[in-house]
């Protein structure tokens, strides 16, 4: 089947990425997944999209969700989630990933976030899907920003613009998350992370998982692979990307990247490298 990445174990699964050189901070994604199950991963960007066919089952913020056809997807940055088919035919979907600084720059509004990951809104969902498709196929860079602003207007009614209420102990675990982002390329230990939170390793791991719904190692790997995507998009050779992202070697990068994103690092780089 033309266009199906060679790493998918089933020919029914395919995924493609695209970046727009004149719009840094934007990534487009289009996929049809029937058999593949995505491991926990994260995006340091808002994930906005639409389900065009079938239904997806995913875990987000510790809860299971099912997004059916014509659902609008609105995910916050840095939230780990999974993804798998909820129907026999799988699900076809389009996504746009918008980095927070770009969204703030374009709108002049700060503290964007979404309280819900999915909503059944056929009209708005179809409109978002059409705009993402037009961004993908439109050859004129002059038209891109206008389309992007129209797309933002389409999902703006579901956004909030004040920080979500803090939970007890949140600050100490936010410090740990920031520490992981700052030191992802280094070998890290549970003891070191527990020290950042001023907790014993035993209590730290339990409370960290209660806060983020993943283990510290799962979050670290998600951060490393997101950084790997950035390095690959800049054209860095895969072997160098592995070292820069804190992974053992290129084989480790390939295995982990494919499990998270359903596409090999080399294929991803061919699709998006500038």
PDB file of N, CA, C and O in Angstrom, residues 37-64:
ATOM      1  N   UNK A  37      -1.126   0.078  18.542  1.00  0.00           N
ATOM      2  CA  UNK A  37      -1.478   0.687  19.831  1.00  0.00           C
ATOM      3  C   UNK A  37      -0.313   1.556  20.281  1.00  0.00           C
ATOM      4  O   UNK A  37       0.797   1.060  20.481  1.00  0.00           O
ATOM      5  N   UNK A  38      -0.543   2.851  20.404  1.00  0.00           N
ATOM      6  CA  UNK A  38       0.513   3.784  20.777  1.00  0.00           C
ATOM      7  C   UNK A  38       0.774   3.720  22.282  1.00  0.00           C
ATOM      8  O   UNK A  38      -0.160   3.770  23.093  1.00  0.00           O
ATOM      9  N   UNK A  39       2.040   3.620  22.643  1.00  0.00           N
ATOM     10  CA  UNK A  39       2.431   3.651  24.049  1.00  0.00           C
ATOM     11  C   UNK A  39       2.298   5.081  24.581  1.00  0.00           C
ATOM     12  O   UNK A  39       2.150   6.039  23.810  1.00  0.00           O
ATOM     13  N   UNK A  40       2.359   5.262  25.901  1.00  0.00           N
ATOM     14  CA  UNK A  40       2.258   6.624  26.453  1.00  0.00           C
ATOM     15  C   UNK A  40       3.304   7.557  25.843  1.00  0.00           C
ATOM     16  O   UNK A  40       4.493   7.227  25.780  1.00  0.00           O
ATOM     17  N   UNK A  41       2.852   8.696  25.366  1.00  0.00           N
ATOM     18  CA  UNK A  41       3.765   9.677  24.790  1.00  0.00           C
ATOM     19  C   UNK A  41       3.180  11.066  25.036  1.00  0.00           C
ATOM     20  O   UNK A  41       2.044  11.217  25.487  1.00  0.00           O
ATOM     21  N   UNK A  42       3.975  12.074  24.753  1.00  0.00           N
ATOM     22  CA  UNK A  42       3.545  13.440  25.011  1.00  0.00           C
ATOM     23  C   UNK A  42       3.924  14.339  23.851  1.00  0.00           C
ATOM     24  O   UNK A  42       4.742  13.979  23.000  1.00  0.00           O
ATOM     25  N   UNK A  43       3.318  15.494  23.808  1.00  0.00           N
ATOM     26  CA  UNK A  43       3.671  16.542  22.853  1.00  0.00           C
ATOM     27  C   UNK A  43       3.813  17.838  23.648  1.00  0.00           C
ATOM     28  O   UNK A  43       2.952  18.156  24.468  1.00  0.00           O
ATOM     29  N   UNK A  44       4.868  18.555  23.401  1.00  0.00           N
ATOM     30  CA  UNK A  44       5.014  19.846  24.070  1.00  0.00           C
ATOM     31  C   UNK A  44       4.286  20.908  23.261  1.00  0.00           C
ATOM     32  O   UNK A  44       4.785  22.005  23.026  1.00  0.00           O
ATOM     33  N   UNK A  45       3.115  20.555  22.815  1.00  0.00           N
ATOM     34  CA  UNK A  45       2.303  21.446  21.990  1.00  0.00           C
ATOM     35  C   UNK A  45       0.844  21.083  22.227  1.00  0.00           C
ATOM     36  O   UNK A  45       0.525  19.997  22.707  1.00  0.00           O
ATOM     37  N   UNK A  46      -0.042  22.014  21.895  1.00  0.00           N
ATOM     38  CA  UNK A  46      -1.466  21.710  21.923  1.00  0.00           C
ATOM     39  C   UNK A  46      -1.782  20.790  20.742  1.00  0.00           C
ATOM     40  O   UNK A  46      -1.363  21.057  19.612  1.00  0.00           O
ATOM     41  N   UNK A  47      -2.511  19.712  21.006  1.00  0.00           N
ATOM     42  CA  UNK A  47      -2.927  18.793  19.955  1.00  0.00           C
ATOM     43  C   UNK A  47      -4.395  19.005  19.641  1.00  0.00           C
ATOM     44  O   UNK A  47      -5.263  18.705  20.466  1.00  0.00           O
ATOM     45  N   UNK A  48      -4.692  19.536  18.462  1.00  0.00           N
ATOM     46  CA  UNK A  48      -6.062  19.831  18.045  1.00  0.00           C
ATOM     47  C   UNK A  48      -6.375  18.979  16.821  1.00  0.00           C
ATOM     48  O   UNK A  48      -5.597  18.965  15.861  1.00  0.00           O
ATOM     49  N   UNK A  49      -7.497  18.285  16.839  1.00  0.00           N
ATOM     50  CA  UNK A  49      -7.779  17.444  15.689  1.00  0.00           C
ATOM     51  C   UNK A  49      -9.198  16.948  15.629  1.00  0.00           C
ATOM     52  O   UNK A  49     -10.071  17.352  16.411  1.00  0.00           O
ATOM     53  N   UNK A  50      -9.420  16.040  14.698  1.00  0.00           N
ATOM     54  CA  UNK A  50     -10.760  15.553  14.415  1.00  0.00           C
ATOM     55  C   UNK A  50     -10.704  14.090  14.005  1.00  0.00           C
ATOM     56  O   UNK A  50      -9.744  13.656  13.348  1.00  0.00           O
ATOM     57  N   UNK A  51     -11.702  13.337  14.403  1.00  0.00           N
ATOM     58  CA  UNK A  51     -11.842  11.935  14.003  1.00  0.00           C
ATOM     59  C   UNK A  51     -12.716  11.897  12.760  1.00  0.00           C
ATOM     60  O   UNK A  51     -13.877  12.313  12.795  1.00  0.00           O
ATOM     61  N   UNK A  52     -12.169  11.396  11.652  1.00  0.00           N
ATOM     62  CA  UNK A  52     -12.896  11.385  10.379  1.00  0.00           C
ATOM     63  C   UNK A  52     -13.597  10.062  10.106  1.00  0.00           C
ATOM     64  O   UNK A  52     -14.545  10.013   9.313  1.00  0.00           O
ATOM     65  N   UNK A  53     -13.125   8.991  10.752  1.00  0.00           N
ATOM     66  CA  UNK A  53     -13.683   7.663  10.499  1.00  0.00           C
ATOM     67  C   UNK A  53     -13.444   6.795  11.722  1.00  0.00           C
ATOM     68  O   UNK A  53     -12.379   6.861  12.339  1.00  0.00           O
ATOM     69  N   UNK A  54     -14.410   5.960  12.082  1.00  0.00           N
ATOM     70  CA  UNK A  54     -14.210   5.014  13.164  1.00  0.00           C
ATOM     71  C   UNK A  54     -14.183   5.669  14.529  1.00  0.00           C
ATOM     72  O   UNK A  54     -14.849   6.676  14.778  1.00  0.00           O
ATOM     73  N   UNK A  55     -13.376   5.103  15.441  1.00  0.00           N
ATOM     74  CA  UNK A  55     -13.300   5.624  16.803  1.00  0.00           C
ATOM     75  C   UNK A  55     -11.963   5.233  17.422  1.00  0.00           C
ATOM     76  O   UNK A  55     -11.414   4.171  17.130  1.00  0.00           O
ATOM     77  N   UNK A  56     -11.485   6.107  18.292  1.00  0.00           N
ATOM     78  CA  UNK A  56     -10.218   5.887  19.007  1.00  0.00           C
ATOM     79  C   UNK A  56     -10.498   5.738  20.493  1.00  0.00           C
ATOM     80  O   UNK A  56     -11.313   6.465  21.066  1.00  0.00           O
ATOM     81  N   UNK A  57      -9.772   4.831  21.130  1.00  0.00           N
ATOM     82  CA  UNK A  57      -9.772   4.718  22.589  1.00  0.00           C
ATOM     83  C   UNK A  57      -8.406   5.193  23.090  1.00  0.00           C
ATOM     84  O   UNK A  57      -7.381   4.780  22.555  1.00  0.00           O
ATOM     85  N   UNK A  58      -8.410   6.070  24.084  1.00  0.00           N
ATOM     86  CA  UNK A  58      -7.132   6.558  24.594  1.00  0.00           C
ATOM     87  C   UNK A  58      -7.230   6.875  26.078  1.00  0.00           C
ATOM     88  O   UNK A  58      -8.312   7.138  26.606  1.00  0.00           O
ATOM     89  N   UNK A  59      -6.089   6.833  26.728  1.00  0.00           N
ATOM     90  CA  UNK A  59      -5.990   7.177  28.145  1.00  0.00           C
ATOM     91  C   UNK A  59      -5.346   8.548  28.261  1.00  0.00           C
ATOM     92  O   UNK A  59      -4.303   8.798  27.663  1.00  0.00           O
ATOM     93  N   UNK A  60      -5.977   9.421  29.048  1.00  0.00           N
ATOM     94  CA  UNK A  60      -5.522  10.819  29.166  1.00  0.00           C
ATOM     95  C   UNK A  60      -5.880  11.297  30.560  1.00  0.00           C
ATOM     96  O   UNK A  60      -7.038  11.153  30.993  1.00  0.00           O
ATOM     97  N   UNK A  61      -4.897  11.815  31.289  1.00  0.00           N
ATOM     98  CA  UNK A  61      -5.107  12.273  32.654  1.00  0.00           C
ATOM     99  C   UNK A  61      -5.713  11.193  33.550  1.00  0.00           C
ATOM    100  O   UNK A  61      -6.582  11.446  34.368  1.00  0.00           O
ATOM    101  N   UNK A  62      -5.268   9.966  33.344  1.00  0.00           N
ATOM    102  CA  UNK A  62      -5.678   8.881  34.214  1.00  0.00           C
ATOM    103  C   UNK A  62      -7.049   8.314  33.937  1.00  0.00           C
ATOM    104  O   UNK A  62      -7.512   7.444  34.682  1.00  0.00           O
ATOM    105  N   UNK A  63      -7.719   8.757  32.870  1.00  0.00           N
ATOM    106  CA  UNK A  63      -9.068   8.270  32.556  1.00  0.00           C
ATOM    107  C   UNK A  63      -9.113   7.759  31.120  1.00  0.00           C
ATOM    108  O   UNK A  63      -8.376   8.228  30.252  1.00  0.00           O
ATOM    109  N   UNK A  64      -9.995   6.787  30.880  1.00  0.00           N
ATOM    110  CA  UNK A  64     -10.184   6.255  29.542  1.00  0.00           C
ATOM    111  C   UNK A  64     -11.214   7.094  28.783  1.00  0.00           C
ATOM    112  O   UNK A  64     -12.231   7.502  29.349  1.00  0.00           O
TER     113      UNK A  64
END
